mmCIF file of C-alpha atoms in Angstrom:
data_model
loop_
_atom_site.group_PDB
_atom_site.id
_atom_site.type_symbol
_atom_site.label_atom_id
_atom_site.label_comp_id
_atom_site.label_asym_id
_atom_site.label_seq_id
_atom_site.Cartn_x
_atom_site.Cartn_y
_atom_site.Cartn_z
ATOM 1 C CA MET U 720 -52.735 -159.186 137.398
ATOM 2 C CA THR U 721 -51.068 -161.420 134.823
ATOM 3 C CA GLU U 722 -53.114 -164.496 133.947
ATOM 4 C CA ILE U 723 -51.854 -167.540 132.071
ATOM 5 C CA ARG U 724 -54.694 -169.489 130.513
ATOM 6 C CA ASP U 725 -55.232 -172.779 128.694
ATOM 7 C CA ILE U 726 -52.480 -174.682 130.513
ATOM 8 C CA GLU U 727 -52.917 -178.404 131.217
ATOM 9 C CA VAL U 728 -49.525 -179.361 132.692
ATOM 10 C CA VAL U 729 -46.916 -177.312 134.581
ATOM 11 C CA VAL U 730 -43.234 -178.245 134.303
ATOM 12 C CA PHE U 731 -40.590 -176.841 136.651
ATOM 13 C CA ASP U 732 -36.866 -176.644 136.415
ATOM 14 C CA VAL U 733 -35.432 -177.780 139.746
ATOM 15 C CA LEU U 734 -31.842 -176.598 140.269
ATOM 16 C CA GLY U 735 -31.877 -172.905 141.093
ATOM 17 C CA THR U 736 -35.633 -172.624 140.507
ATOM 18 C CA MET U 737 -37.030 -174.801 143.279
ATOM 19 C CA VAL U 738 -33.888 -175.248 145.352
ATOM 20 C CA ASP U 739 -31.110 -172.846 146.326
ATOM 21 C CA GLU U 740 -28.241 -174.484 144.465
ATOM 22 C CA PRO U 741 -25.563 -171.850 145.202
ATOM 23 C CA GLY U 742 -26.503 -171.684 148.882
ATOM 24 C CA GLY U 743 -26.522 -175.458 149.246
ATOM 25 C CA LEU U 744 -23.161 -175.808 147.521
ATOM 26 C CA ARG U 745 -21.727 -173.045 149.681
ATOM 27 C CA SER U 746 -22.777 -174.860 152.862
ATOM 28 C CA ALA U 747 -21.318 -178.148 151.626
ATOM 29 C CA VAL U 748 -18.050 -176.501 150.591
ATOM 30 C CA ARG U 749 -17.631 -174.776 153.940
ATOM 31 C CA GLU U 750 -18.367 -178.015 155.763
ATOM 32 C CA ALA U 751 -15.795 -179.953 153.748
ATOM 33 C CA THR U 752 -13.033 -177.355 153.611
ATOM 34 C CA ARG U 753 -13.549 -175.567 156.954
ATOM 35 C CA VAL U 754 -12.642 -172.277 155.295
ATOM 36 C CA PRO U 755 -13.644 -169.433 157.653
ATOM 37 C CA ASP U 756 -13.687 -166.764 154.963
ATOM 38 C CA ALA U 757 -17.011 -166.464 153.099
ATOM 39 C CA ALA U 758 -15.282 -164.933 150.078
ATOM 40 C CA VAL U 759 -12.968 -167.941 149.779
ATOM 41 C CA ALA U 760 -15.959 -170.281 150.021
ATOM 42 C CA ASP U 761 -17.689 -168.336 147.250
ATOM 43 C CA GLU U 762 -14.588 -168.695 145.066
ATOM 44 C CA LEU U 763 -14.652 -172.460 145.602
ATOM 45 C CA VAL U 764 -18.357 -172.608 144.743
ATOM 46 C CA ALA U 765 -17.646 -170.621 141.570
ATOM 47 C CA LEU U 766 -14.887 -173.118 140.715
ATOM 48 C CA TRP U 767 -17.382 -175.967 141.118
ATOM 49 C CA GLN U 768 -20.043 -174.262 138.998
ATOM 50 C CA ARG U 769 -17.618 -173.283 136.227
ATOM 51 C CA HIS U 770 -16.446 -176.873 135.925
ATOM 52 C CA CYS U 771 -19.950 -178.300 135.695
ATOM 53 C CA GLU U 772 -21.158 -175.639 133.265
ATOM 54 C CA ARG U 773 -18.108 -176.088 131.049
ATOM 55 C CA GLU U 774 -18.399 -179.868 130.963
ATOM 56 C CA GLN U 775 -22.135 -179.794 130.271
ATOM 57 C CA GLU U 776 -21.443 -177.456 127.373
ATOM 58 C CA ARG U 777 -18.788 -179.866 126.071
ATOM 59 C CA VAL U 778 -21.365 -182.649 126.184
ATOM 60 C CA ARG U 779 -23.870 -180.475 124.285
ATOM 61 C CA GLN U 780 -21.237 -179.711 121.636
ATOM 62 C CA GLY U 781 -20.328 -183.363 121.231
ATOM 63 C CA LEU U 782 -16.829 -182.808 122.625
ATOM 64 C CA ARG U 783 -17.402 -185.241 125.480
ATOM 65 C CA PRO U 784 -19.636 -188.323 125.728
ATOM 66 C CA TYR U 785 -22.602 -187.876 128.026
ATOM 67 C CA VAL U 786 -21.939 -188.373 131.727
ATOM 68 C CA SER U 787 -24.437 -187.671 134.483
ATOM 69 C CA THR U 788 -24.184 -184.898 137.031
ATOM 70 C CA GLU U 789 -22.989 -187.471 139.571
ATOM 71 C CA VAL U 790 -19.781 -187.761 137.544
ATOM 72 C CA LEU U 791 -19.451 -184.009 137.037
ATOM 73 C CA ASP U 792 -20.102 -183.296 140.716
ATOM 74 C CA ALA U 793 -17.430 -185.797 141.733
ATOM 75 C CA GLU U 794 -14.968 -184.091 139.396
ATOM 76 C CA ALA U 795 -15.927 -180.679 140.763
ATOM 77 C CA ALA U 796 -15.599 -181.863 144.358
ATOM 78 C CA ARG U 797 -12.104 -183.126 143.632
ATOM 79 C CA ARG U 798 -11.131 -179.772 142.100
ATOM 80 C CA VAL U 799 -12.464 -177.927 145.140
ATOM 81 C CA ALA U 800 -10.687 -180.304 147.507
ATOM 82 C CA ASP U 801 -7.398 -179.915 145.633
ATOM 83 C CA ARG U 802 -7.691 -176.118 145.683
ATOM 84 C CA ALA U 803 -8.529 -176.087 149.411
ATOM 85 C CA GLY U 804 -5.966 -178.730 150.384
ATOM 86 C CA VAL U 805 -8.556 -181.248 151.605
ATOM 87 C CA THR U 806 -7.296 -184.851 151.636
ATOM 88 C CA ASP U 807 -9.955 -186.576 153.748
ATOM 89 C CA GLN U 808 -11.552 -189.010 151.276
ATOM 90 C CA VAL U 809 -14.727 -189.338 153.339
ATOM 91 C CA ALA U 810 -15.188 -185.575 153.350
ATOM 92 C CA ILE U 811 -14.543 -185.397 149.596
ATOM 93 C CA ALA U 812 -17.057 -188.170 148.913
ATOM 94 C CA ARG U 813 -19.674 -186.356 150.986
ATOM 95 C CA LEU U 814 -18.919 -183.115 149.160
ATOM 96 C CA ALA U 815 -19.429 -184.883 145.823
ATOM 97 C CA ARG U 816 -23.000 -185.659 146.920
ATOM 98 C CA ALA U 817 -23.767 -182.026 147.803
ATOM 99 C CA GLY U 818 -26.295 -181.881 144.957
ATOM 100 C CA ARG U 819 -28.540 -184.181 146.980
ATOM 101 C CA ARG U 820 -28.716 -181.702 149.871
ATOM 102 C CA LEU U 821 -29.859 -178.405 148.381
ATOM 103 C CA PRO U 822 -32.452 -176.499 150.446
ATOM 104 C CA PRO U 823 -35.759 -175.467 148.868
ATOM 105 C CA TRP U 824 -36.548 -171.815 148.371
ATOM 106 C CA GLY U 825 -39.002 -170.552 150.965
ATOM 107 C CA ASP U 826 -42.030 -170.601 148.652
ATOM 108 C CA ALA U 827 -41.163 -173.765 146.717
ATOM 109 C CA VAL U 828 -42.838 -176.516 148.741
ATOM 110 C CA ALA U 829 -46.073 -174.637 149.416
ATOM 111 C CA GLY U 830 -46.283 -173.288 145.865
ATOM 112 C CA LEU U 831 -45.776 -176.722 144.353
ATOM 113 C CA GLU U 832 -48.334 -178.272 146.690
ATOM 114 C CA ARG U 833 -50.886 -175.615 145.782
ATOM 115 C CA LEU U 834 -50.426 -176.014 142.026
ATOM 116 C CA ALA U 835 -50.593 -179.805 142.317
ATOM 117 C CA ARG U 836 -54.214 -179.489 143.433
ATOM 118 C CA ASP U 837 -55.171 -178.185 140.003
ATOM 119 C CA PHE U 838 -52.491 -179.306 137.578
ATOM 120 C CA PRO U 839 -50.200 -182.250 136.986
ATOM 121 C CA VAL U 840 -46.763 -180.943 138.001
ATOM 122 C CA ILE U 841 -43.527 -182.287 136.546
ATOM 123 C CA GLY U 842 -39.961 -181.642 137.652
ATOM 124 C CA LEU U 843 -37.519 -181.533 134.727
ATOM 125 C CA SER U 844 -33.893 -181.328 135.779
ATOM 126 C CA ASN U 845 -30.395 -181.668 134.433
ATOM 127 C CA ALA U 846 -29.598 -183.486 137.685
ATOM 128 C CA GLY U 847 -28.872 -187.178 137.319
ATOM 129 C CA ARG U 848 -31.502 -189.745 138.328
ATOM 130 C CA ARG U 849 -30.044 -190.649 141.706
ATOM 131 C CA THR U 850 -29.245 -187.072 142.616
ATOM 132 C CA LEU U 851 -32.744 -185.938 141.661
ATOM 133 C CA LEU U 852 -34.358 -188.734 143.674
ATOM 134 C CA HIS U 853 -32.462 -187.827 146.847
ATOM 135 C CA LEU U 854 -32.787 -184.084 146.250
ATOM 136 C CA ASN U 855 -36.570 -184.226 145.939
ATOM 137 C CA ALA U 856 -36.763 -186.202 149.180
ATOM 138 C CA TYR U 857 -34.406 -183.821 150.996
ATOM 139 C CA ALA U 858 -36.165 -180.668 149.807
ATOM 140 C CA GLY U 859 -39.692 -182.048 150.228
ATOM 141 C CA LEU U 860 -40.624 -181.526 146.570
ATOM 142 C CA ARG U 861 -43.568 -183.729 145.679
ATOM 143 C CA TRP U 862 -44.037 -184.055 141.960
ATOM 144 C CA HIS U 863 -46.534 -186.078 140.006
ATOM 145 C CA ARG U 864 -43.497 -187.014 137.948
ATOM 146 C CA ALA U 865 -39.797 -186.130 138.208
ATOM 147 C CA LEU U 866 -37.747 -186.392 135.027
ATOM 148 C CA SER U 867 -33.977 -186.376 134.757
ATOM 149 C CA ALA U 868 -32.166 -185.254 131.623
ATOM 150 C CA GLU U 869 -30.142 -188.419 132.102
ATOM 151 C CA ALA U 870 -33.011 -190.292 130.423
ATOM 152 C CA ALA U 871 -32.243 -188.355 127.221
ATOM 153 C CA ARG U 872 -28.468 -188.515 127.788
ATOM 154 C CA ALA U 873 -28.339 -184.790 127.158
ATOM 155 C CA TYR U 874 -28.467 -181.511 129.044
ATOM 156 C CA LYS U 875 -30.906 -178.664 128.732
ATOM 157 C CA PRO U 876 -31.360 -176.694 126.573
ATOM 158 C CA ALA U 877 -31.070 -179.665 124.205
ATOM 159 C CA PRO U 878 -34.533 -180.209 122.665
ATOM 160 C CA GLU U 879 -34.621 -183.905 123.539
ATOM 161 C CA VAL U 880 -34.734 -183.029 127.240
ATOM 162 C CA TYR U 881 -37.895 -180.927 126.844
ATOM 163 C CA ARG U 882 -39.345 -183.760 124.757
ATOM 164 C CA LEU U 883 -39.194 -185.938 127.885
ATOM 165 C CA ALA U 884 -41.632 -183.565 129.596
ATOM 166 C CA LEU U 885 -43.851 -183.179 126.536
ATOM 167 C CA ASP U 886 -44.095 -186.939 126.067
ATOM 168 C CA SER U 887 -45.057 -187.323 129.734
ATOM 169 C CA ALA U 888 -47.580 -184.475 129.532
ATOM 170 C CA GLY U 889 -49.375 -186.101 126.627
ATOM 171 C CA CYS U 890 -50.892 -182.854 125.392
ATOM 172 C CA PRO U 891 -49.910 -180.243 122.782
ATOM 173 C CA PRO U 892 -46.780 -178.251 123.674
ATOM 174 C CA HIS U 893 -48.720 -174.980 123.835
ATOM 175 C CA ARG U 894 -50.712 -176.462 126.716
ATOM 176 C CA VAL U 895 -47.567 -177.104 128.757
ATOM 177 C CA LEU U 896 -45.993 -174.347 130.853
ATOM 178 C CA MET U 897 -42.283 -174.419 131.653
ATOM 179 C CA VAL U 898 -41.260 -172.513 134.793
ATOM 180 C CA ALA U 899 -37.613 -171.658 135.413
ATOM 181 C CA ALA U 900 -35.312 -169.087 136.985
ATOM 182 C CA HIS U 901 -33.032 -169.257 133.939
ATOM 183 C CA ALA U 902 -33.923 -167.412 130.756
ATOM 184 C CA TRP U 903 -31.705 -169.759 128.721
ATOM 185 C CA ASP U 904 -33.812 -172.692 129.946
ATOM 186 C CA LEU U 905 -37.040 -170.950 128.992
ATOM 187 C CA ARG U 906 -35.691 -170.134 125.540
ATOM 188 C CA GLY U 907 -35.018 -173.832 125.032
ATOM 189 C CA ALA U 908 -38.531 -174.706 126.195
ATOM 190 C CA ARG U 909 -40.033 -172.044 123.941
ATOM 191 C CA ALA U 910 -38.134 -173.461 120.966
ATOM 192 C CA ALA U 911 -39.789 -176.797 121.764
ATOM 193 C CA GLY U 912 -43.215 -175.123 121.569
ATOM 194 C CA MET U 913 -43.866 -174.822 125.302
ATOM 195 C CA ARG U 914 -45.328 -171.826 127.106
ATOM 196 C CA THR U 915 -42.906 -170.142 129.501
ATOM 197 C CA ALA U 916 -42.847 -168.384 132.883
ATOM 198 C CA TYR U 917 -39.809 -166.814 134.523
ATOM 199 C CA ALA U 918 -39.497 -167.143 138.309
ATOM 200 C CA HIS U 919 -37.050 -164.693 139.847
ATOM 201 C CA ARG U 920 -34.415 -166.243 142.109
ATOM 202 C CA PRO U 921 -31.160 -164.860 143.478
ATOM 203 C CA GLY U 922 -28.360 -165.852 141.143
ATOM 204 C CA GLY U 923 -30.733 -166.769 138.317
ATOM 205 C CA ASP U 924 -30.481 -165.807 134.667
ATOM 206 C CA PRO U 925 -32.983 -162.968 134.133
ATOM 207 C CA PRO U 926 -34.773 -162.263 130.853
ATOM 208 C CA THR U 927 -33.484 -159.716 128.386
ATOM 209 C CA ASP U 928 -35.583 -157.136 126.571
ATOM 210 C CA SER U 929 -35.848 -159.499 123.607
ATOM 211 C CA ASP U 930 -37.407 -162.331 125.640
ATOM 212 C CA ASP U 931 -41.168 -162.697 125.343
ATOM 213 C CA PHE U 932 -42.197 -165.098 128.096
ATOM 214 C CA ASP U 933 -45.832 -165.617 129.102
ATOM 215 C CA GLY U 934 -45.149 -164.220 132.560
ATOM 216 C CA CYS U 935 -42.427 -163.066 134.950
ATOM 217 C CA PHE U 936 -42.949 -163.553 138.669
ATOM 218 C CA ASP U 937 -41.128 -162.498 141.813
ATOM 219 C CA GLU U 938 -42.367 -165.518 143.786
ATOM 220 C CA LEU U 939 -44.374 -168.676 143.219
ATOM 221 C CA GLY U 940 -47.508 -167.307 144.882
ATOM 222 C CA GLN U 941 -47.834 -164.899 141.973
ATOM 223 C CA LEU U 942 -47.465 -167.763 139.500
ATOM 224 C CA VAL U 943 -50.133 -169.756 141.313
ATOM 225 C CA ALA U 944 -52.491 -166.788 141.143
ATOM 226 C CA ALA U 945 -51.776 -166.317 137.437
ATOM 227 C CA LEU U 946 -52.594 -169.950 136.699
ATOM 228 C CA THR U 947 -55.641 -170.214 138.945
ATOM 229 C CA GLY U 948 -57.127 -166.811 138.159
ATOM 230 C CA GLY U 949 -56.471 -165.533 141.655
ATOM 231 C CA GLN U 950 -58.382 -168.388 143.258
ATOM 232 C CA ALA U 951 -55.470 -169.241 145.556
ATOM 233 C CA ALA U 952 -55.458 -165.747 147.061
ATOM 234 C CA ALA U 953 -59.217 -165.798 147.485
ATOM 235 C CA ASP U 954 -59.087 -169.167 149.208
ATOM 236 C CA LYS U 955 -56.373 -167.938 151.562
ATOM 237 C CA SER U 956 -58.321 -164.829 152.553
ATOM 238 C CA ALA U 957 -61.505 -166.850 153.059
ATOM 239 C CA GLY U 958 -59.670 -169.524 155.011
ATOM 240 C CA GLY U 959 -61.406 -172.225 153.024
ATOM 241 C CA GLU U 960 -60.362 -175.228 151.011
ATOM 242 C CA VAL U 961 -59.502 -174.878 147.356
ATOM 243 C CA THR U 962 -62.081 -176.405 145.036
ATOM 244 C CA ARG U 963 -60.463 -178.575 142.445
ATOM 245 C CA ARG U 964 -61.283 -178.033 138.825
ATOM 246 C CA GLU U 965 -63.548 -180.561 137.132
ATOM 247 C CA GLY U 966 -61.855 -183.910 136.894
ATOM 248 C CA GLY U 967 -59.854 -183.434 140.125
ATOM 249 C CA GLY U 968 -56.127 -183.235 140.687
ATOM 250 C CA ALA U 969 -53.719 -185.894 139.515
ATOM 251 C CA GLY U 970 -52.602 -188.572 141.955
ATOM 252 C CA ARG U 971 -48.994 -188.785 142.994
ATOM 253 C CA GLU U 972 -46.714 -191.283 141.385
#
């Protein structure tokens, strides 16, 4: 079993890693457009994602001033509505807020809760502040701290975004583990000196042969076991409570 040692703080990407972003967008698109064909809905979701990815890249390259994901989502929603022939402004406004209503992956809430007993856990997301606030509430993600890239006015993998997490962690970068379903995100974290763990998700960005992450996991239970030395599995089989490490778990903020 893979073990990851000497970690003090665990940082998670949110979009795609802890919540099903494509699935949530697909549901919102189908609700707004009423398209019966799943393939058409997928095309509209792809249109949305291409717009946001392209505009975030333009921000990273200095071709566009920083705007939050709330702005990009509103632009994407308008593109989808125009393509689908939707004119209802209420429906379009609700679609623009789809990023606040993304469902958690099946292991996300329990895995996060388990890790939070032993480690400070931080959410680090490209989502804007307001979107991230509502998304965490909707998905039931309870962080010790949730950080939006909006605070750095940049998008991952810009180094200043990872610095937000490192400054909050207050420990050396090699004691901070970044968990994500996107290899590009982990490469950015690694460049900032962080340890890295890939969490497989449908539609994620898998590692290549040249990536050397500290661990690759099919689900969060495996990550928990790697960080706790298998204690989580032992506790589950014994039906007992998990004993916190010396010093106790961090309180919620």
